[in-house]
Short mmCIF file of C-alpha atoms in Angstrom, two decimals:
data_model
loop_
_atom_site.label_atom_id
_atom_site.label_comp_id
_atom_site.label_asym_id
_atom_site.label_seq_id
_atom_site.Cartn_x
_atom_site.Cartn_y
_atom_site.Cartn_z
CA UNK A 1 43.82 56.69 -6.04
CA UNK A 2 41.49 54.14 -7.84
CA UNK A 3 43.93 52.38 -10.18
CA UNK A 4 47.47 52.22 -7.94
CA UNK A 5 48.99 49.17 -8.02
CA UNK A 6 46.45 47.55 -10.28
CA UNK A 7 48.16 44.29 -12.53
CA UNK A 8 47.19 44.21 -16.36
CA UNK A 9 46.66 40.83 -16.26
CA UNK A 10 44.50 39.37 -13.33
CA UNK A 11 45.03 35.73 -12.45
CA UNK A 12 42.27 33.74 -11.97
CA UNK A 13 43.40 32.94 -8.34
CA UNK A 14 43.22 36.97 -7.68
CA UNK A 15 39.64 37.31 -9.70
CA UNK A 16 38.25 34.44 -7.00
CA UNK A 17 39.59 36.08 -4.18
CA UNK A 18 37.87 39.55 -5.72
CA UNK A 19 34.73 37.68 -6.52
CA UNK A 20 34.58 36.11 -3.14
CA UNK A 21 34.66 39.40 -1.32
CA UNK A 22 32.26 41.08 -3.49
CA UNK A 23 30.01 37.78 -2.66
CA UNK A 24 30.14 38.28 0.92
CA UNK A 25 29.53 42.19 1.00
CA UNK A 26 26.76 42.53 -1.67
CA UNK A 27 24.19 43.48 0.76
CA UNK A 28 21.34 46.31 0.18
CA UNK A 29 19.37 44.51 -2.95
CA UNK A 30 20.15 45.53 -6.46
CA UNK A 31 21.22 48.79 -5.83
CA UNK A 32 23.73 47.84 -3.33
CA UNK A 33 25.60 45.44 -4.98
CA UNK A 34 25.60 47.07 -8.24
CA UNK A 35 27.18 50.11 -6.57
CA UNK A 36 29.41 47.86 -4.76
CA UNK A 37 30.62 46.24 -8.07
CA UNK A 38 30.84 49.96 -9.76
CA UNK A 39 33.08 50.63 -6.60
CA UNK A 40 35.13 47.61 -6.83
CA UNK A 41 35.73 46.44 -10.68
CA UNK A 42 35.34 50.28 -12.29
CA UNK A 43 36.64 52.62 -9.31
CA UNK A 44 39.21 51.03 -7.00
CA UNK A 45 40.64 47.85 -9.41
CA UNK A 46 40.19 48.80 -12.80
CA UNK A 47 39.23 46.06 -14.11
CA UNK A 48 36.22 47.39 -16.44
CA UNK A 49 35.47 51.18 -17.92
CA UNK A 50 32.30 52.93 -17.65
CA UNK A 51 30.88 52.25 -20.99
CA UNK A 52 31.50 48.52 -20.72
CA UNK A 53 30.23 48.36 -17.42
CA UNK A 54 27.17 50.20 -18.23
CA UNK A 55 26.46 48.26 -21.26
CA UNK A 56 26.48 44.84 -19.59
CA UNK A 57 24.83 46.37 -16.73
CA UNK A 58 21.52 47.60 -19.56
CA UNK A 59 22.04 44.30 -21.16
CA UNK A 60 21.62 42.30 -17.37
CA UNK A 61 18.27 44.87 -16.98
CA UNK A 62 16.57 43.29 -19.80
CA UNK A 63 16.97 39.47 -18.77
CA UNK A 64 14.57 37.81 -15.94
CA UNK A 65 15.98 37.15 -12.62
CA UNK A 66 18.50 38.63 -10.95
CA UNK A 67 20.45 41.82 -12.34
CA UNK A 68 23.41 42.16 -10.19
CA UNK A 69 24.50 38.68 -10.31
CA UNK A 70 24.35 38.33 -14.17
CA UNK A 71 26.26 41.50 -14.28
CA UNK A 72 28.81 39.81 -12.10
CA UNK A 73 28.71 36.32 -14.65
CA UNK A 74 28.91 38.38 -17.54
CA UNK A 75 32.02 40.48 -16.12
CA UNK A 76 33.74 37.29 -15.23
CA UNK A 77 32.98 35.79 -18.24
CA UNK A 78 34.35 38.51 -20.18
CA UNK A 79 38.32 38.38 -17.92
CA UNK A 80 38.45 34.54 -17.94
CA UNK A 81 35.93 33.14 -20.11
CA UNK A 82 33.53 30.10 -19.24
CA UNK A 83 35.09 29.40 -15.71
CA UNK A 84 35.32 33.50 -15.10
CA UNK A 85 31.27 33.74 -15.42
CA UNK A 86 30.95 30.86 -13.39
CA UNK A 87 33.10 31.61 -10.43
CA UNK A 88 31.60 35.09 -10.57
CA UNK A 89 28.07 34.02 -10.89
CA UNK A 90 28.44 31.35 -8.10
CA UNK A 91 30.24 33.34 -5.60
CA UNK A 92 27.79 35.92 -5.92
CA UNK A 93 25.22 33.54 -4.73
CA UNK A 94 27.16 31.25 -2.11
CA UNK A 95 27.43 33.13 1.04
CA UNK A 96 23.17 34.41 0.45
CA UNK A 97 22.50 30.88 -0.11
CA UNK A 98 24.28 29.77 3.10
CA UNK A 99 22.93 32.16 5.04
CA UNK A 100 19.29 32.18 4.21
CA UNK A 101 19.37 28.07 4.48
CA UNK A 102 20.72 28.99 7.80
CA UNK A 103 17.70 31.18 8.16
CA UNK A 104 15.01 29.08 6.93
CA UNK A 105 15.68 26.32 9.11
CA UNK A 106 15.75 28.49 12.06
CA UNK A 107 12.55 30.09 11.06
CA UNK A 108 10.96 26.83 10.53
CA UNK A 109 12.08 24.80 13.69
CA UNK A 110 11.38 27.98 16.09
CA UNK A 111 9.70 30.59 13.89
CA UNK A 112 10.92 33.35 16.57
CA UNK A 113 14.34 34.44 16.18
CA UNK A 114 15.09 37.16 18.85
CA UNK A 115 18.50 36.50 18.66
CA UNK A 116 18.90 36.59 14.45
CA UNK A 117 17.06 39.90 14.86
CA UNK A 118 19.13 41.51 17.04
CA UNK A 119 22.32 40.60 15.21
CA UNK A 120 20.84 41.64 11.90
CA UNK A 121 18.30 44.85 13.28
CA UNK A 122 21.53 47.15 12.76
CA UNK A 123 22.94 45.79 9.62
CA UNK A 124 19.07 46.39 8.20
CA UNK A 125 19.56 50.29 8.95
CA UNK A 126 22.74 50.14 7.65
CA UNK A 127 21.75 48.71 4.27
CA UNK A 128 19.38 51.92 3.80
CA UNK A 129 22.94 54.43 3.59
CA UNK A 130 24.44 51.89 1.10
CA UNK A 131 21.25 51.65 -0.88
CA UNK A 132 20.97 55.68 -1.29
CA UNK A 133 25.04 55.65 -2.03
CA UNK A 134 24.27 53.10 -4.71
CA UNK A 135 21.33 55.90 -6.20
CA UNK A 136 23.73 58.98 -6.05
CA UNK A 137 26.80 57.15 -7.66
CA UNK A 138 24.52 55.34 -10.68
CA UNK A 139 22.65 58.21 -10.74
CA UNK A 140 25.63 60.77 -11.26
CA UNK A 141 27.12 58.43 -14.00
CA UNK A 142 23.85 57.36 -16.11
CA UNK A 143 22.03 60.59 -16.31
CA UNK A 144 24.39 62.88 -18.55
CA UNK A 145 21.97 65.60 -19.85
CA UNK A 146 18.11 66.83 -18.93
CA UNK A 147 16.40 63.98 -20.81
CA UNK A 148 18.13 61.21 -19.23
CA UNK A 149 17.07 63.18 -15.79
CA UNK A 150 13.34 63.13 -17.40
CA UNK A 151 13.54 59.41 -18.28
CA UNK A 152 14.84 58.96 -14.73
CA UNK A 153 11.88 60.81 -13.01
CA UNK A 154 9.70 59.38 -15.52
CA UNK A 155 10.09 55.76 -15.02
CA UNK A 156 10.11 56.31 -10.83
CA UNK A 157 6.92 58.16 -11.22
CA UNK A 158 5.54 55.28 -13.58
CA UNK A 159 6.54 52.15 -11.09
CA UNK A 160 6.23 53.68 -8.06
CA UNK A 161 2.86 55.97 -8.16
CA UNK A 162 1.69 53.81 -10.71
CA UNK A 163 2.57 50.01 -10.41
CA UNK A 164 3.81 49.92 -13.73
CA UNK A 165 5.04 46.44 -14.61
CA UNK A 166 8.76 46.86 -14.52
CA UNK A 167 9.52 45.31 -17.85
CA UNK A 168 6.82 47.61 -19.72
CA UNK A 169 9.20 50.92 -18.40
CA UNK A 170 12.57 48.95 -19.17
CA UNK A 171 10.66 48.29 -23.10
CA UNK A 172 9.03 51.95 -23.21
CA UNK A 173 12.67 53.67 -22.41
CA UNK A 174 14.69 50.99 -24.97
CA UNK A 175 11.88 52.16 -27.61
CA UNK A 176 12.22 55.56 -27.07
CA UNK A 177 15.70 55.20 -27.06
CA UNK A 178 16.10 53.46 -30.36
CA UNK A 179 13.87 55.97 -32.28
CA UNK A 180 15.47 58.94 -30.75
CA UNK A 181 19.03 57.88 -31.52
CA UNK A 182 17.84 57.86 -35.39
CA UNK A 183 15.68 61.22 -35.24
CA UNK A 184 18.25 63.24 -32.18
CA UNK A 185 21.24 61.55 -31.83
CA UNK A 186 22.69 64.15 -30.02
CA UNK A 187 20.55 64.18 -27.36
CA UNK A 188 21.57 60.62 -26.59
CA UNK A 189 25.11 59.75 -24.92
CA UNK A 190 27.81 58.77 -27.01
CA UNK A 191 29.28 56.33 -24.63
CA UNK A 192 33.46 56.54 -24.34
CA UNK A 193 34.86 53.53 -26.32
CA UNK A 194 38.99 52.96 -26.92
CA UNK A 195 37.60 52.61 -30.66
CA UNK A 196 36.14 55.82 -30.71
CA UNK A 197 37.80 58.61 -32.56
CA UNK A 198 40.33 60.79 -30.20
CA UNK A 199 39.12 58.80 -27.16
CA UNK A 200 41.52 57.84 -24.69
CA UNK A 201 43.12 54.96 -24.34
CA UNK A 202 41.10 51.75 -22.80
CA UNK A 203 43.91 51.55 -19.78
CA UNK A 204 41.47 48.80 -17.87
CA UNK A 205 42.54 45.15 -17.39
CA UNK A 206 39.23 44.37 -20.06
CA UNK A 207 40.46 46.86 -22.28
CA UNK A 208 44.00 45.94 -22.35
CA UNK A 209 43.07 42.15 -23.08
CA UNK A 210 40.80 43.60 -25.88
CA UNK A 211 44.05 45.31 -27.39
CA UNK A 212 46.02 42.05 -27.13
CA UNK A 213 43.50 40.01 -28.25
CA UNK A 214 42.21 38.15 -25.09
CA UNK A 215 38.90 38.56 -25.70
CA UNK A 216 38.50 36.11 -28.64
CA UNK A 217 35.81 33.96 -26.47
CA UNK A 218 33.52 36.91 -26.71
CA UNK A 219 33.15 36.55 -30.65
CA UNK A 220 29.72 34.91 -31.59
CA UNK A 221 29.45 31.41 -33.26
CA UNK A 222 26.83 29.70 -33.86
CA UNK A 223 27.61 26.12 -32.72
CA UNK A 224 28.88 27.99 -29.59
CA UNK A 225 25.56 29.20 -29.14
CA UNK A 226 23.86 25.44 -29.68
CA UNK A 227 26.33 24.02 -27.31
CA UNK A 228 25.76 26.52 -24.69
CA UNK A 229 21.92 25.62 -25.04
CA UNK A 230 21.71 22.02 -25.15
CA UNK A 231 23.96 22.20 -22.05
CA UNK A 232 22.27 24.41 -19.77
CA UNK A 233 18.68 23.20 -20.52
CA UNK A 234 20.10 19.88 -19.94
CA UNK A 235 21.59 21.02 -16.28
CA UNK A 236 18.14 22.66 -16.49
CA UNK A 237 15.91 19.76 -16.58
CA UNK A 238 17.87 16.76 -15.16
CA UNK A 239 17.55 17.23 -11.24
CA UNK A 240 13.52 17.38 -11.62
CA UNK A 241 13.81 14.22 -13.82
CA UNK A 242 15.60 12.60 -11.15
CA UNK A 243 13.33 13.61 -8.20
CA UNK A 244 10.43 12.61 -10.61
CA UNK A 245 11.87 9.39 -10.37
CA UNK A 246 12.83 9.15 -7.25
CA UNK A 247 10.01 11.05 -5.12
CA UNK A 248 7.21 10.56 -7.93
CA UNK A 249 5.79 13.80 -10.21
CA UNK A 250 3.62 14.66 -7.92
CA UNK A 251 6.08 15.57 -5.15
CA UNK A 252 6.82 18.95 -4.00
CA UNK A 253 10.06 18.54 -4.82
CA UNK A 254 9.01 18.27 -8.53
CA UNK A 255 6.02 20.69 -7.76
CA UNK A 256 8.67 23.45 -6.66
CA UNK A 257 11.24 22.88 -9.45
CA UNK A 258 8.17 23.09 -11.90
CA UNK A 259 6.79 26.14 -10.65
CA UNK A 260 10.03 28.41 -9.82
CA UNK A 261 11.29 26.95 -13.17
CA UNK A 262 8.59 29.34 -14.51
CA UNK A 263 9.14 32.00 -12.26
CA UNK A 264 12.59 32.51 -13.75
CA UNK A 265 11.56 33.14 -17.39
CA UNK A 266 8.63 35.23 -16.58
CA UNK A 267 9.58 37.18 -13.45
CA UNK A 268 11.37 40.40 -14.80
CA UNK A 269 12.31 43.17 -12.33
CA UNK A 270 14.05 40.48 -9.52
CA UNK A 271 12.81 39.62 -5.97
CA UNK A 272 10.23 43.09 -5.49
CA UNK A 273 8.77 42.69 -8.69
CA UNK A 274 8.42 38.57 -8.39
CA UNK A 275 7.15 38.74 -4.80
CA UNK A 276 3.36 38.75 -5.75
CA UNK A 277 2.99 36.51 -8.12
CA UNK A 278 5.41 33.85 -5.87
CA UNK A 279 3.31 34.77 -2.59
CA UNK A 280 -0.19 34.55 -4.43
CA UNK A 281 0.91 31.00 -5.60
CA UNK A 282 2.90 29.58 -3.23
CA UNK A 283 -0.22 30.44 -0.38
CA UNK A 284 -3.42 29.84 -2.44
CA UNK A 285 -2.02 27.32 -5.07
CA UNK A 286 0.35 24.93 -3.33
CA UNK A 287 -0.53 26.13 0.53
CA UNK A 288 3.74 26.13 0.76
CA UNK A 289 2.60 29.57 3.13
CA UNK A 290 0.82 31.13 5.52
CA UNK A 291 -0.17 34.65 4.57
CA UNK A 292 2.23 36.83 5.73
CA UNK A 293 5.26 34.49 5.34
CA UNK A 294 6.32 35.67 2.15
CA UNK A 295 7.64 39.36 3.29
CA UNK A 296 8.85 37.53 6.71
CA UNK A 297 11.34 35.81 3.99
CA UNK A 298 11.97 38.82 2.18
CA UNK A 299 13.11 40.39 5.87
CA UNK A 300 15.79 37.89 6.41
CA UNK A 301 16.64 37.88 2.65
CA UNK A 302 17.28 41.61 3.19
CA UNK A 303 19.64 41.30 5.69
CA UNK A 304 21.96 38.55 4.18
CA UNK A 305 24.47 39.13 1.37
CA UNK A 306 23.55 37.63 -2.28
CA UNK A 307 20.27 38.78 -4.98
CA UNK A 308 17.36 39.05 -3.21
CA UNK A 309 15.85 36.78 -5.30
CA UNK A 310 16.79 33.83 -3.01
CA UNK A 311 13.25 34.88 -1.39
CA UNK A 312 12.08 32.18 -3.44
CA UNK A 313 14.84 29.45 -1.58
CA UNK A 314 13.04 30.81 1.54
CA UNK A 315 9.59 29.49 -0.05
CA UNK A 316 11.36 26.49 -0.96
CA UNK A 317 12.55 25.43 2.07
CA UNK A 318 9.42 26.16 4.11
CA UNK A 319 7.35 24.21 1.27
CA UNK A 320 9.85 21.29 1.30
CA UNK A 321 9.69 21.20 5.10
CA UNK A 322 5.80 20.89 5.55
CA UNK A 323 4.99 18.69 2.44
CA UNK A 324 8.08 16.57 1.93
CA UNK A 325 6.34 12.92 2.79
CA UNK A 326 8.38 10.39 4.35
CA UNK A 327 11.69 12.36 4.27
CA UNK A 328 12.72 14.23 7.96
CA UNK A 329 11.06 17.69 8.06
CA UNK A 330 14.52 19.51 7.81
CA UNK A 331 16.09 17.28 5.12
CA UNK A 332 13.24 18.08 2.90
CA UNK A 333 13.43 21.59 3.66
CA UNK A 334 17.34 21.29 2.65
CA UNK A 335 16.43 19.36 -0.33
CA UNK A 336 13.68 22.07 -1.22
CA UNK A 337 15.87 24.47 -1.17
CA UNK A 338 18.22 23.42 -3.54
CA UNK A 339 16.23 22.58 -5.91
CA UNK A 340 14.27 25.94 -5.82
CA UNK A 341 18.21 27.98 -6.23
CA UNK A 342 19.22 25.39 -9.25
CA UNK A 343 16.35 25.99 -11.15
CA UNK A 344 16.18 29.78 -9.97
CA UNK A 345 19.89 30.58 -11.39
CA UNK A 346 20.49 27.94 -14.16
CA UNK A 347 19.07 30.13 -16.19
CA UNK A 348 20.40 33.17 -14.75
CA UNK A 349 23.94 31.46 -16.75
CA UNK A 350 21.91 30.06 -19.98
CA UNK A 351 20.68 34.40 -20.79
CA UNK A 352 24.53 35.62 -20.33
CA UNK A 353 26.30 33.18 -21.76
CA UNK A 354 24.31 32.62 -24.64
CA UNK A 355 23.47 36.02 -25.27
CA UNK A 356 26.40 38.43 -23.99
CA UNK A 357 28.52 37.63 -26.87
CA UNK A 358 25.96 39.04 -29.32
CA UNK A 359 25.43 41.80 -26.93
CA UNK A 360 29.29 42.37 -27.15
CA UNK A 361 29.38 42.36 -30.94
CA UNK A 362 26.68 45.01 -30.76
CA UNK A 363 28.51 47.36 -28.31
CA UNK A 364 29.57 49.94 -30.82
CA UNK A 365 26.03 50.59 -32.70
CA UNK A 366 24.93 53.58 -32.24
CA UNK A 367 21.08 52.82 -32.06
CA UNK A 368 22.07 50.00 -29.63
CA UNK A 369 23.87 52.76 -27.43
CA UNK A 370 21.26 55.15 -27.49
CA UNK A 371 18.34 52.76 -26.66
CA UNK A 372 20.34 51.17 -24.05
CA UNK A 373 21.55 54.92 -22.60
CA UNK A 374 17.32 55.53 -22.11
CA UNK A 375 17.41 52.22 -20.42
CA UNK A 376 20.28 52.85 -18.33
CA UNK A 377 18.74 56.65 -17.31
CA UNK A 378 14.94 54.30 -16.73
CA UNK A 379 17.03 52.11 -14.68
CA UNK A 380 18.20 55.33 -12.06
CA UNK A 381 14.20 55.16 -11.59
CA UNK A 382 13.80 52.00 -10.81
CA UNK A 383 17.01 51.88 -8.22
CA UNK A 384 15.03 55.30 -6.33
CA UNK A 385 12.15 53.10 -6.47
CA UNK A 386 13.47 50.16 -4.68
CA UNK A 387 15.65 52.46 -2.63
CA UNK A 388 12.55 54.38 -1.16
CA UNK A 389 10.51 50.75 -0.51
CA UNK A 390 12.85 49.56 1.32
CA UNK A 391 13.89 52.68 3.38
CA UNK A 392 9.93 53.04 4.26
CA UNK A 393 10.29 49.33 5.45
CA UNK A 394 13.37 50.18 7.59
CA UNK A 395 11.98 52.71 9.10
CA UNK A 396 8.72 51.96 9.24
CA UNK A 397 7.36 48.73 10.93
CA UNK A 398 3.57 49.15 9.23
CA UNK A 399 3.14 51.12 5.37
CA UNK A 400 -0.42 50.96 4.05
CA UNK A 401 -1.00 50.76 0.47
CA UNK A 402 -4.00 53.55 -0.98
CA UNK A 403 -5.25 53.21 -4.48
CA UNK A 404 -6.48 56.28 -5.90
CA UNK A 405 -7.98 54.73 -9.40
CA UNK A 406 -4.39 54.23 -11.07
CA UNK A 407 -2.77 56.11 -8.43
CA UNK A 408 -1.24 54.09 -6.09
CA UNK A 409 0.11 55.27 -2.58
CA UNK A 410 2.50 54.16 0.06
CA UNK A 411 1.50 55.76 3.54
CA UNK A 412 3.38 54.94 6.63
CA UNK A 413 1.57 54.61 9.47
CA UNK A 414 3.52 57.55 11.81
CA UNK A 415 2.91 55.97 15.27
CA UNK A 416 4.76 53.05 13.87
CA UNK A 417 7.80 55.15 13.15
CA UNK A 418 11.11 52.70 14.54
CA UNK A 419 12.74 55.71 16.50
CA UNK A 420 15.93 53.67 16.95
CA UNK A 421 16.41 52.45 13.08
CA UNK A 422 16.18 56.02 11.89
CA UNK A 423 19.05 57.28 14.21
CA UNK A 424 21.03 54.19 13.57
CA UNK A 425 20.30 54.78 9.51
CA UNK A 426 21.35 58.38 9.86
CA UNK A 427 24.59 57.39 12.04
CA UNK A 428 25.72 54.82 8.73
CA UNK A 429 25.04 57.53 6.05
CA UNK A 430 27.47 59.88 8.37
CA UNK A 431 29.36 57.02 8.43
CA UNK A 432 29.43 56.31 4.63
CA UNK A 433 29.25 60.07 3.30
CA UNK A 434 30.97 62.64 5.52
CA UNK A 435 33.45 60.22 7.39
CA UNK A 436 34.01 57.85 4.20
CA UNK A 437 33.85 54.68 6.75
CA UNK A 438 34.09 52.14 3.88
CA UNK A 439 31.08 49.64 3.23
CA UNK A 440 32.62 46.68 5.99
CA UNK A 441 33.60 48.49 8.39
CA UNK A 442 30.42 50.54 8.66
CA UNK A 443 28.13 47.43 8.11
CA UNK A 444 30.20 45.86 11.18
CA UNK A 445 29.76 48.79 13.43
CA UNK A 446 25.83 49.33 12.36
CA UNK A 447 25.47 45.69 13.17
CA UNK A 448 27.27 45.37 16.88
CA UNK A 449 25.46 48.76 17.37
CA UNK A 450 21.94 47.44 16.58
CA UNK A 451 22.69 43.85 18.40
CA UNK A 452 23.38 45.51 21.42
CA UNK A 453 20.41 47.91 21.84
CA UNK A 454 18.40 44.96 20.19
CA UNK A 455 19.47 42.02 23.21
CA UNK A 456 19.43 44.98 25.51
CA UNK A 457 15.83 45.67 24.95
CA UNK A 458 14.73 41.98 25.06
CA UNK A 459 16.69 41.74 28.05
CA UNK A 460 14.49 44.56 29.87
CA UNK A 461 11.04 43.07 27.99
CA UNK A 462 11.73 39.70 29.71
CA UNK A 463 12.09 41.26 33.16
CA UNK A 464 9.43 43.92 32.65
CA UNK A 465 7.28 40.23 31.83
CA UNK A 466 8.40 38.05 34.68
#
């Protein structure tokens, strides 16, 4: 039962350990690891309730870059303060990182990668049951009564027939939100808070350091707030001043920390809704690609743990690599690539720890709540969106794209249809709904699964050839 054997107080040696395996599972995009987290910190350990959860979670939806790992800082900020967010936040990213640097230097040494393909062809279809998991559970949770269904349907309809820009539906549903909570309150959910009037008890580990009064570090203050930003736009800035100096301004080193610097204030809606405007610039502007490079990234980002939005380290590397002077082809790559992730998730700290304690303060007002319930209900929209996208690309190897004036179509090209993915898929959602496999276990069997009928087919290609 979720709950047993769950401590009050969490050590900060247990919350690593926690954060570290969340890290290392949090495949399947967004939706994935937000389930995963839902799963892990609401579900099975207790360590957060619904109403928090869901609040940081509509708070992490407004902010540029990547949702599920600010919803992971901003959780470990709130159990162990500065060094909570920052474990959380960090171990979130670390295995992705490794394993897309991994990645990127194969792709760029050999560009084929047979044998990364087979090992990660299963875990792909795989990814596809845990995505639709992660709709049904946030789905069941956010969308309380008929309107939050309609604000649900709404904002799918809107992004995905309709190209919507993902921050106008997040801003639309937050609008309506506010002025409905004033004009129908009751049509908006209350949220359950330990504060609240015949509520029960807060009985998570959050809640009980709330009672006891180990949440003090959440309280806004002002010269906390200056601190925070001198510091992180310091941490910000200082690696492109020193490549500036080292490599000159007009390196790509600079030219990369420049450009994705941008890229993480502007690009709302993570990795999907940043790949254009990356791919458009990073081919035509700075030549850093070839056409066509940009989804192969987003392929092996897909199949590695950590935010999708270490695309961009992908672009990175493979800029680094080709226009990095003097230095060796694969050190520049390396050195590319950090530079993109520093500047990438910097700021991904700066928006949570600057702004969650405000957010905190704000938890109980009622406008607050209802706006951020019509975000939360949007949100279900947007996680069918992304959940449909990528199943169409799983199963799928060719999806044309029909504009109809405004209406905008996704049509998969049927002889294309991967015959092998789709059973596999269908085997990990038995796996994951009927026989309740667990995420590892069935991510470990999809993958073996897929490698074998993967090296077994290139094994009969090469003889078929010679």
């Amino acid at each position: 039962m979720a709950g047993q054997g769950r401590l009050i107080d969490v050590s900060f040696g247990e919350a690593l350990r926690v954060w570290a395996r969340i890290g290392l599972l949090s495949f399947g995009g967004p939706a994935g690891q937000v389930a995963l987290m839902h799963e892990e910190l609401v579900e099975r350990r207790r360590w957060i309730d619904e109403d928090r959860f869901l609040h940081a979670l509509n708070y992490c939806m407004l902010l540029p870059g990547p949702e599920a790992q600010q919803l992971a800082t901003y959780i470990g900020w709130l159990m162990h303060g500065l060094r909570g967010g920052l474990a959380a936040g960090v171990l979130f990213v670390l295995p992705g990182f490794a394993a897309v640097l991994a990645l990127s230097a194969l792709y760029a040494g050999f560009q084929q990668l047979p044998a990364v393909g087979a090992v990660f062809f299963g875990l792909k279809a795989a990814v596809l049951a845990v995505v639709i998991e992660a709709v049904l559970r946030v789905g069941r949770r956010a969308l309380g009564n008929r309107l939050m269904v309609a604000l649900a349907a709404l904002a799918f309809v809107a992004i995905f027939f309709f190209d919507v820009p993902f921050p106008a539906v997040v801003l639309g549903a937050g609008t309506f939100g506010l002025a409905g909570g004033r004009w129908r309150p009751r049509w908006f959910p209350a949220g359950k808070t330990s504060e609240s009037a015949g509520a029960p008890a807060d009985d998570t580990v959050i809640g009980h350091l709330a009672a006891t009064g180990g949440l003090a570090h959440t309280k806004p203050s002002a010269g906390r707030a200056a601190r925070v930003l001198c510091t992180c736009l310091a941490l910000w800035a200082a690696p492109l001043v020193a490549l500036a100096a080292i490599f000159g301004a007009d390196s790509v080193f600079v030219k990369e920390g420049v450009f994705f610097s941008k890229a993480a204030v502007v690009t709302f809606g993570g990795a999907y809704a940043s790949l254009g405007y990356v791919a458009q610039r990073a081919v035509e502007t700075y030549g850093w690609l070839r056409p066509g490079e940009m989804l192969d990234g987003l392929g092996l980002t897909e199949t590695t743990p950590g935010p999708l939005i270490l695309v961009l380290q992908f672009v990175g590397f493979l800029g680094a690599h080709r226009g990095g002077g003097a230095l060796p082809p694969m050190l520049a790559g390396v050195l590319g690539a950090l530079v993109t992730v520093w500047v990438t998730f910097v700021p991904c700290f700066l928006w949570i720890f600057l702004g969650a304690p405000y957010v905190e303060a704000l938890r109980h007002n009622r406008a607050l709540k209802s706006a951020l319930a019509a975000i939360t209900a949007a949100v279900v929209g947007v996680i069918l969106n992304l959940s449909i996208w990528f199943g169409l690309h799983v199963v799928f190897h060719r999806i044309d794209v029909r504009h109809f004036g405004p209406l905008r179509l996704f049509v998969p090209a049927f002889g294309s249809l991967d015959v092998a993915a789709t059973l596999l898929a269908a085997l990990a959602m038995l796996a994951v709904f009927r026989l309740k496999l667990g995420l590892p276990k069935t991510l470990a069997a999809s993958a073996l699964v897929g490698a074998a009928y993967k090296l077994d087919r290139f094994r009969i290609d090469a003889i078929y050839r010679s």
